[in-house]
Amino acid sequence: MRRSVLFVLDVSLSLDNGGMGVLYNHLMELMDSLDVYDDLTGDMLLMGTGVNGDECEWLSGSMVPLVELRDMMNGMDRAMGLTPVLNALEHLAGRVATMDPSVKPAIVFLTDGQTGYVTAEEVGDAVSGCLRDCPRLVLLTGYNHDEDVMDVLASSPEHVTHDPYAMTDAIRGLLGGFP
């Protein structure tokens, strides 16, 4: 059973004008639906931080109980920079490489799917290492995205959705159902 989730939150400027609010609401719905898992830990990687908006940073820096991670998210309501997907995948690979190799975390991307000029081939290359064995899910908050890139970012095309409830069910399935 997986008991770790790494969330990747897109805080890019393409989410300005209401998109960030939708993304935040989806994230809170997911976290609220998963709070029944007392032993679930996680961290969140923010895509689009830094002076030029092309950096990524961990919200906590370590795996913390999901309820603590949710509390850290209060007030996260503004778009910041770009969507550095390849940079985020590099950060994720570094984190996963340091974790217990017997349990791969579920990785949940929350994004509007606008990734600039990143190609599906580049994303496929970036997930070919230790991330390949992690289930990767994508919750989209927008409809203007490159389907091929999103399908490769997720571990399968079935793991790309616009529906937070479908995402909750998928995450619960990865976690072994209800406790």
PDB file of C-alpha atoms in Angstrom:
ATOM      1  CA  MET A   1       0.000   0.000   0.000  1.00  0.00           C
ATOM      2  CA  ARG A   2       1.241   3.493  -0.829  1.00  0.00           C
ATOM      3  CA  ARG A   3       1.182   5.941   2.021  1.00  0.00           C
ATOM      4  CA  SER A   4       3.010   8.860   0.404  1.00  0.00           C
ATOM      5  CA  VAL A   5       1.742  11.411  -2.079  1.00  0.00           C
ATOM      6  CA  LEU A   6       3.793  14.102  -3.773  1.00  0.00           C
ATOM      7  CA  PHE A   7       1.623  16.918  -5.093  1.00  0.00           C
ATOM      8  CA  VAL A   8       2.916  19.182  -7.864  1.00  0.00           C
ATOM      9  CA  LEU A   9       1.039  22.463  -7.950  1.00  0.00           C
ATOM     10  CA  ASP A  10       1.193  24.696 -11.025  1.00  0.00           C
ATOM     11  CA  VAL A  11       1.241  28.330  -9.887  1.00  0.00           C
ATOM     12  CA  SER A  12       1.922  29.769 -13.344  1.00  0.00           C
ATOM     13  CA  LEU A  13       0.572  33.074 -14.601  1.00  0.00           C
ATOM     14  CA  SER A  14      -1.695  31.277 -17.078  1.00  0.00           C
ATOM     15  CA  LEU A  15      -3.824  30.501 -14.001  1.00  0.00           C
ATOM     16  CA  ASP A  16      -4.436  34.195 -13.333  1.00  0.00           C
ATOM     17  CA  ASN A  17      -8.006  35.548 -13.551  1.00  0.00           C
ATOM     18  CA  GLY A  18      -9.725  32.853 -11.526  1.00  0.00           C
ATOM     19  CA  GLY A  19      -7.798  29.776 -12.611  1.00  0.00           C
ATOM     20  CA  MET A  20      -5.708  29.760  -9.442  1.00  0.00           C
ATOM     21  CA  GLY A  21      -8.869  29.718  -7.341  1.00  0.00           C
ATOM     22  CA  VAL A  22     -10.177  26.680  -9.224  1.00  0.00           C
ATOM     23  CA  LEU A  23      -6.831  24.927  -8.813  1.00  0.00           C
ATOM     24  CA  TYR A  24      -6.748  25.737  -5.091  1.00  0.00           C
ATOM     25  CA  ASN A  25     -10.320  24.488  -4.613  1.00  0.00           C
ATOM     26  CA  HIS A  26      -9.516  21.213  -6.403  1.00  0.00           C
ATOM     27  CA  LEU A  27      -6.453  20.768  -4.217  1.00  0.00           C
ATOM     28  CA  MET A  28      -8.418  21.358  -1.008  1.00  0.00           C
ATOM     29  CA  GLU A  29     -11.132  18.908  -2.137  1.00  0.00           C
ATOM     30  CA  LEU A  30      -8.466  16.268  -2.743  1.00  0.00           C
ATOM     31  CA  MET A  31      -6.794  16.853   0.593  1.00  0.00           C
ATOM     32  CA  ASP A  32     -10.110  16.876   2.472  1.00  0.00           C
ATOM     33  CA  SER A  33     -11.120  13.588   0.859  1.00  0.00           C
ATOM     34  CA  LEU A  34      -7.814  11.974   1.843  1.00  0.00           C
ATOM     35  CA  ASP A  35      -7.735  13.079   5.475  1.00  0.00           C
ATOM     36  CA  VAL A  36      -9.196   9.711   6.532  1.00  0.00           C
ATOM     37  CA  TYR A  37      -5.714   8.267   5.998  1.00  0.00           C
ATOM     38  CA  ASP A  38      -4.045   8.964   9.334  1.00  0.00           C
ATOM     39  CA  ASP A  39      -0.698   7.612   8.146  1.00  0.00           C
ATOM     40  CA  LEU A  40      -0.652   9.417   4.785  1.00  0.00           C
ATOM     41  CA  THR A  41       2.302  11.741   4.339  1.00  0.00           C
ATOM     42  CA  GLY A  42       3.099  14.135   1.553  1.00  0.00           C
ATOM     43  CA  ASP A  43       4.844  17.211   0.303  1.00  0.00           C
ATOM     44  CA  MET A  44       4.069  19.706  -2.413  1.00  0.00           C
ATOM     45  CA  LEU A  45       6.280  21.008  -5.184  1.00  0.00           C
ATOM     46  CA  LEU A  46       5.307  24.463  -6.430  1.00  0.00           C
ATOM     47  CA  MET A  47       6.043  25.008 -10.147  1.00  0.00           C
ATOM     48  CA  GLY A  48       6.632  28.588 -11.210  1.00  0.00           C
ATOM     49  CA  THR A  49       8.410  30.235  -8.280  1.00  0.00           C
ATOM     50  CA  GLY A  50      11.630  32.229  -8.100  1.00  0.00           C
ATOM     51  CA  VAL A  51      12.661  35.598  -9.445  1.00  0.00           C
ATOM     52  CA  ASN A  52      12.151  34.624 -13.094  1.00  0.00           C
ATOM     53  CA  GLY A  53       9.185  32.348 -12.381  1.00  0.00           C
ATOM     54  CA  ASP A  54      11.030  29.326 -13.751  1.00  0.00           C
ATOM     55  CA  GLU A  55      11.973  27.636 -10.480  1.00  0.00           C
ATOM     56  CA  CYS A  56      10.356  24.995  -8.306  1.00  0.00           C
ATOM     57  CA  GLU A  57      10.326  24.791  -4.541  1.00  0.00           C
ATOM     58  CA  TRP A  58       9.104  22.282  -1.985  1.00  0.00           C
ATOM     59  CA  LEU A  59       6.442  23.616   0.349  1.00  0.00           C
ATOM     60  CA  SER A  60       7.577  21.556   3.331  1.00  0.00           C
ATOM     61  CA  GLY A  61      10.941  20.106   2.348  1.00  0.00           C
ATOM     62  CA  SER A  62      10.095  16.780   4.002  1.00  0.00           C
ATOM     63  CA  MET A  63       7.264  14.294   4.082  1.00  0.00           C
ATOM     64  CA  VAL A  64       4.700  15.551   6.613  1.00  0.00           C
ATOM     65  CA  PRO A  65       1.222  14.361   7.622  1.00  0.00           C
ATOM     66  CA  LEU A  66      -1.303  15.433   5.009  1.00  0.00           C
ATOM     67  CA  VAL A  67      -3.201  17.597   7.506  1.00  0.00           C
ATOM     68  CA  GLU A  68      -0.022  19.645   8.119  1.00  0.00           C
ATOM     69  CA  LEU A  69       0.531  20.027   4.388  1.00  0.00           C
ATOM     70  CA  ARG A  70      -3.033  21.233   3.973  1.00  0.00           C
ATOM     71  CA  ASP A  71      -2.509  23.855   6.690  1.00  0.00           C
ATOM     72  CA  MET A  72       0.604  25.127   4.882  1.00  0.00           C
ATOM     73  CA  MET A  73      -1.533  25.742   1.790  1.00  0.00           C
ATOM     74  CA  ASN A  74      -3.756  28.354   3.448  1.00  0.00           C
ATOM     75  CA  GLY A  75      -3.420  31.639   1.630  1.00  0.00           C
ATOM     76  CA  MET A  76      -1.932  30.177  -1.569  1.00  0.00           C
ATOM     77  CA  ASP A  77      -4.119  32.129  -3.943  1.00  0.00           C
ATOM     78  CA  ARG A  78      -2.009  33.867  -6.541  1.00  0.00           C
ATOM     79  CA  ALA A  79      -0.357  32.899  -9.770  1.00  0.00           C
ATOM     80  CA  MET A  80       3.393  33.510  -9.960  1.00  0.00           C
ATOM     81  CA  GLY A  81       5.475  32.502 -12.978  1.00  0.00           C
ATOM     82  CA  LEU A  82       5.934  29.838 -15.634  1.00  0.00           C
ATOM     83  CA  THR A  83       5.259  26.091 -15.726  1.00  0.00           C
ATOM     84  CA  PRO A  84       8.738  24.544 -15.594  1.00  0.00           C
ATOM     85  CA  VAL A  85       7.628  20.917 -16.047  1.00  0.00           C
ATOM     86  CA  LEU A  86      11.094  19.514 -16.781  1.00  0.00           C
ATOM     87  CA  ASN A  87      12.544  21.317 -13.757  1.00  0.00           C
ATOM     88  CA  ALA A  88       9.716  19.905 -11.614  1.00  0.00           C
ATOM     89  CA  LEU A  89      10.366  16.377 -12.863  1.00  0.00           C
ATOM     90  CA  GLU A  90      14.030  16.774 -11.939  1.00  0.00           C
ATOM     91  CA  HIS A  91      13.064  17.859  -8.403  1.00  0.00           C
ATOM     92  CA  LEU A  92      10.633  14.933  -8.123  1.00  0.00           C
ATOM     93  CA  ALA A  93      13.240  12.428  -9.297  1.00  0.00           C
ATOM     94  CA  GLY A  94      15.660  13.747  -6.672  1.00  0.00           C
ATOM     95  CA  ARG A  95      13.057  13.370  -3.921  1.00  0.00           C
ATOM     96  CA  VAL A  96      11.926   9.896  -5.016  1.00  0.00           C
ATOM     97  CA  ALA A  97      15.547   8.717  -5.232  1.00  0.00           C
ATOM     98  CA  THR A  98      15.998   9.511  -1.525  1.00  0.00           C
ATOM     99  CA  MET A  99      12.838   7.686  -0.415  1.00  0.00           C
ATOM    100  CA  ASP A 100      12.427   4.063   0.618  1.00  0.00           C
ATOM    101  CA  PRO A 101      12.752   2.177  -2.700  1.00  0.00           C
ATOM    102  CA  SER A 102      10.151  -0.438  -1.699  1.00  0.00           C
ATOM    103  CA  VAL A 103       7.297   2.100  -1.683  1.00  0.00           C
ATOM    104  CA  LYS A 104       6.987   4.484  -4.599  1.00  0.00           C
ATOM    105  CA  PRO A 105       4.880   7.578  -3.861  1.00  0.00           C
ATOM    106  CA  ALA A 106       1.866   8.554  -5.899  1.00  0.00           C
ATOM    107  CA  ILE A 107       2.539  11.815  -7.763  1.00  0.00           C
ATOM    108  CA  VAL A 108      -0.395  14.155  -8.395  1.00  0.00           C
ATOM    109  CA  PHE A 109      -0.010  17.091 -10.798  1.00  0.00           C
ATOM    110  CA  LEU A 110      -2.571  19.905 -10.515  1.00  0.00           C
ATOM    111  CA  THR A 111      -2.266  22.176 -13.537  1.00  0.00           C
ATOM    112  CA  ASP A 112      -4.096  23.971 -16.302  1.00  0.00           C
ATOM    113  CA  GLY A 113      -1.863  21.971 -18.653  1.00  0.00           C
ATOM    114  CA  GLN A 114      -0.212  24.922 -20.370  1.00  0.00           C
ATOM    115  CA  THR A 115       3.441  23.922 -20.425  1.00  0.00           C
ATOM    116  CA  GLY A 116       4.907  26.224 -23.045  1.00  0.00           C
ATOM    117  CA  TYR A 117       7.176  24.541 -25.560  1.00  0.00           C
ATOM    118  CA  VAL A 118       7.772  21.279 -23.683  1.00  0.00           C
ATOM    119  CA  THR A 119       7.185  18.231 -25.876  1.00  0.00           C
ATOM    120  CA  ALA A 120       5.786  14.833 -24.968  1.00  0.00           C
ATOM    121  CA  GLU A 121       9.137  13.324 -25.952  1.00  0.00           C
ATOM    122  CA  GLU A 122      11.015  15.549 -23.476  1.00  0.00           C
ATOM    123  CA  VAL A 123       8.576  14.664 -20.698  1.00  0.00           C
ATOM    124  CA  GLY A 124       8.893  10.968 -21.570  1.00  0.00           C
ATOM    125  CA  ASP A 125      12.671  11.211 -21.275  1.00  0.00           C
ATOM    126  CA  ALA A 126      12.358  12.976 -17.911  1.00  0.00           C
ATOM    127  CA  VAL A 127      10.116  10.273 -16.409  1.00  0.00           C
ATOM    128  CA  SER A 128      12.204   7.369 -17.702  1.00  0.00           C
ATOM    129  CA  GLY A 129      14.216   7.019 -14.462  1.00  0.00           C
ATOM    130  CA  CYS A 130      12.885   6.388 -10.964  1.00  0.00           C
ATOM    131  CA  LEU A 131       9.681   8.297 -11.733  1.00  0.00           C
ATOM    132  CA  ARG A 132       8.647   5.662 -14.249  1.00  0.00           C
ATOM    133  CA  ASP A 133       7.618   3.298 -11.432  1.00  0.00           C
ATOM    134  CA  CYS A 134       5.586   5.938  -9.569  1.00  0.00           C
ATOM    135  CA  PRO A 135       1.909   6.251 -10.445  1.00  0.00           C
ATOM    136  CA  ARG A 136       1.469   9.750 -11.848  1.00  0.00           C
ATOM    137  CA  LEU A 137      -1.921  11.440 -12.058  1.00  0.00           C
ATOM    138  CA  VAL A 138      -2.884  14.767 -13.649  1.00  0.00           C
ATOM    139  CA  LEU A 139      -5.858  16.863 -12.567  1.00  0.00           C
ATOM    140  CA  LEU A 140      -6.481  19.557 -15.185  1.00  0.00           C
ATOM    141  CA  THR A 141      -8.204  22.816 -14.330  1.00  0.00           C
ATOM    142  CA  GLY A 142      -8.252  24.135 -17.886  1.00  0.00           C
ATOM    143  CA  TYR A 143      -8.995  22.890 -21.388  1.00  0.00           C
ATOM    144  CA  ASN A 144      -6.188  24.548 -23.350  1.00  0.00           C
ATOM    145  CA  HIS A 145      -3.454  21.923 -23.041  1.00  0.00           C
ATOM    146  CA  ASP A 146      -1.312  19.558 -25.089  1.00  0.00           C
ATOM    147  CA  GLU A 147      -2.975  16.147 -24.673  1.00  0.00           C
ATOM    148  CA  ASP A 148       0.172  14.266 -25.675  1.00  0.00           C
ATOM    149  CA  VAL A 149       2.240  16.023 -23.004  1.00  0.00           C
ATOM    150  CA  MET A 150      -0.417  15.388 -20.328  1.00  0.00           C
ATOM    151  CA  ASP A 151      -0.734  11.711 -21.321  1.00  0.00           C
ATOM    152  CA  VAL A 152       3.024  11.217 -20.897  1.00  0.00           C
ATOM    153  CA  LEU A 153       3.156  13.288 -17.696  1.00  0.00           C
ATOM    154  CA  ALA A 154       0.599  10.874 -16.213  1.00  0.00           C
ATOM    155  CA  SER A 155       1.561   7.221 -15.931  1.00  0.00           C
ATOM    156  CA  SER A 156      -1.317   6.406 -18.319  1.00  0.00           C
ATOM    157  CA  PRO A 157      -3.868   8.432 -20.321  1.00  0.00           C
ATOM    158  CA  GLU A 158      -6.589   7.169 -17.943  1.00  0.00           C
ATOM    159  CA  HIS A 159      -4.872   9.115 -15.162  1.00  0.00           C
ATOM    160  CA  VAL A 160      -5.602  12.499 -16.768  1.00  0.00           C
ATOM    161  CA  THR A 161      -8.906  14.079 -15.748  1.00  0.00           C
ATOM    162  CA  HIS A 162     -10.766  17.335 -15.222  1.00  0.00           C
ATOM    163  CA  ASP A 163     -12.857  15.751 -12.466  1.00  0.00           C
ATOM    164  CA  PRO A 164     -11.586  16.121  -8.874  1.00  0.00           C
ATOM    165  CA  TYR A 165     -13.890  13.289  -7.767  1.00  0.00           C
ATOM    166  CA  ALA A 166     -12.403  10.911 -10.341  1.00  0.00           C
ATOM    167  CA  MET A 167      -8.968  11.986  -9.126  1.00  0.00           C
ATOM    168  CA  THR A 168      -9.954  11.289  -5.514  1.00  0.00           C
ATOM    169  CA  ASP A 169     -11.123   7.800  -6.481  1.00  0.00           C
ATOM    170  CA  ALA A 170      -7.888   7.171  -8.409  1.00  0.00           C
ATOM    171  CA  ILE A 171      -5.746   8.293  -5.461  1.00  0.00           C
ATOM    172  CA  ARG A 172      -7.754   6.170  -3.044  1.00  0.00           C
ATOM    173  CA  GLY A 173      -7.292   3.207  -5.385  1.00  0.00           C
ATOM    174  CA  LEU A 174      -3.541   3.751  -5.327  1.00  0.00           C
ATOM    175  CA  LEU A 175      -3.628   3.963  -1.545  1.00  0.00           C
ATOM    176  CA  GLY A 176      -5.419   0.619  -1.271  1.00  0.00           C
ATOM    177  CA  GLY A 177      -8.981   1.821  -0.894  1.00  0.00           C
ATOM    178  CA  PHE A 178     -10.524   3.004   2.342  1.00  0.00           C
ATOM    179  CA  PRO A 179      -8.691   2.341   5.591  1.00  0.00           C
TER     180      PRO A 179
END
